[in-house]
Amino acid sequence: MTADICVMVPTIRNHECMRSYFQNARDHGFDLDRLFVVLITEDFCDTEAMAQMLDEEGVDGAVYDGTARETWFETHGASEYSHLIPEASHAQTSFGLLYMWANDYEYGVFIDDDTLPHEDADFFGTHMENLAYEGEIETVSSDEQWVNVLYQNEDEHGLYPRGYPYAAMDEAVETETTEVDDVVASQGLWTNVPDLDAVRILMDGDLKGQAQTRTSGADFGEDFVAAEGQYLTVCSMNLAFRREVIPAFYQLPMDDNEWDVGRFDDIWSGVFLKRACDVLGKQIYNGDPLCEHNKAPRSTFSDLTNEVHGLELNEHVWEIVDDAGAGADSYAEVFDAIATAMANGDFSDWENGAFLNYCGEFMLDWLECLDELDAAAAEQVPATADD
């Protein structure tokens, strides 16, 4: 079978985790020939060991460190856009999106290297079923226009995920049943170490970046979607999506910037995607398959240092997004409207507001880069002779 799923894994620590995902596929009868795995890493990592792991598992894939990424851009005539991929940042997942776009894979899957699949669930199969789902599902909304993806047992654990605005806490939640017929992203949630920001981890009494409160399968109920006009955090550690969303799903240039803003790449890209979904009548599916998040111990204050410069911006980014793109008829058009609003806006009242202008310029470059890749691909297609 021809590979139709591009699996993108940013990794500098534990590429071996992928063996568990491959074994999960075998155990559940999922065809590994459908996968092409892109390991996104750094020049200082053992790329030969990564390639050997893929060979031993019999799974097609490629390893891209910084040097290999530069070569890829040159080969595709897109060197002027190599700045879109920040150095030493989780946001390098954007390179995986470009690779997926250039190679025309139908589906993408993001996996973080500190996760493992649950043995009793078909990880890849469940994501594909979610993307194909049509029918009734629970829809969630709140009076704050934000949905806590951990809402189902919030009364017990009191957790809000990384990226959830502080001003939207203590929300009143409403649920009802709705029909969905066009799912474009499947967000699997996580057990063990919850995905919290550093402030919330400190409030939970943990100095090692992990939080003392943990989640289990019992904390999650039925799968759900956030209602139209509602926002939610989208974490890229366990996420599948259709190729069509890539124009509106750029993972922003975090960490490697003069404002030292980090840790909001997947969060803000999720806000962009949700706006595009609402405009275009698409849905983001949340719940299964769960993964086990085994975040390595590290200083909570180190994470705080990376996050604090963007905390105030995170309270307001969604408001900018919510005013952009109405009436658009494509992901690129919605994203262009958001990017233009960010690039040209006056955000001087907010700490590090100029970073949003910076992001807006990168977002516009993202769309140009995709167009450049499309043009390069069109030039490579042999012309059909006239009859």
XYZ file of N, CA and C in Angstrom, residues 6 10 24 34 66 79 139 169 176 182 214 227 242 286 299 303 312 326 337 350 353:
63
model
N 1.747 11.045 6.821
C 3.068 11.555 7.191
C 3.093 11.753 8.700
N 9.169 15.649 16.349
C 10.312 16.448 16.776
C 11.022 15.714 17.914
N 2.237 -0.904 18.462
C 0.807 -0.706 18.645
C 0.063 -0.926 17.328
N 1.258 2.369 5.417
C 0.582 3.649 5.219
C 1.406 4.819 5.760
N 19.327 19.975 11.244
C 19.367 21.323 10.711
C 20.004 21.396 9.337
N 14.915 28.329 -0.492
C 15.875 28.714 0.547
C 15.504 30.020 1.239
N -21.087 18.451 21.822
C -20.479 19.745 21.532
C -20.449 20.559 22.824
N -10.953 31.390 32.853
C -11.158 30.364 33.878
C -12.483 30.590 34.615
N -24.255 19.852 24.601
C -25.417 19.330 23.903
C -24.925 18.413 22.800
N -17.604 16.861 8.792
C -16.374 17.249 8.097
C -15.265 17.492 9.110
N -2.050 14.250 38.459
C -1.928 13.477 37.235
C -3.311 13.118 36.695
N -17.907 23.976 20.293
C -18.946 24.575 19.467
C -18.371 25.666 18.573
N -5.946 16.483 8.419
C -5.959 16.362 6.970
C -5.009 17.382 6.343
N -12.042 15.747 19.526
C -11.185 15.652 20.717
C -11.536 14.443 21.562
N 13.445 21.946 35.236
C 13.083 23.069 36.090
C 11.783 23.726 35.631
N 10.810 26.479 32.257
C 9.620 26.605 31.412
C 8.973 27.976 31.587
N 0.904 37.491 28.498
C -0.102 38.521 28.267
C -0.633 38.444 26.840
N -13.840 36.451 8.260
C -15.258 36.195 7.986
C -15.518 36.250 6.484
N -5.999 36.583 6.245
C -6.683 37.660 6.976
C -6.147 37.782 8.397
N 0.376 45.922 24.969
C 0.658 44.623 25.576
C 2.163 44.391 25.627
N 4.208 43.213 22.520
C 3.201 43.227 21.461
C 3.796 43.165 20.072
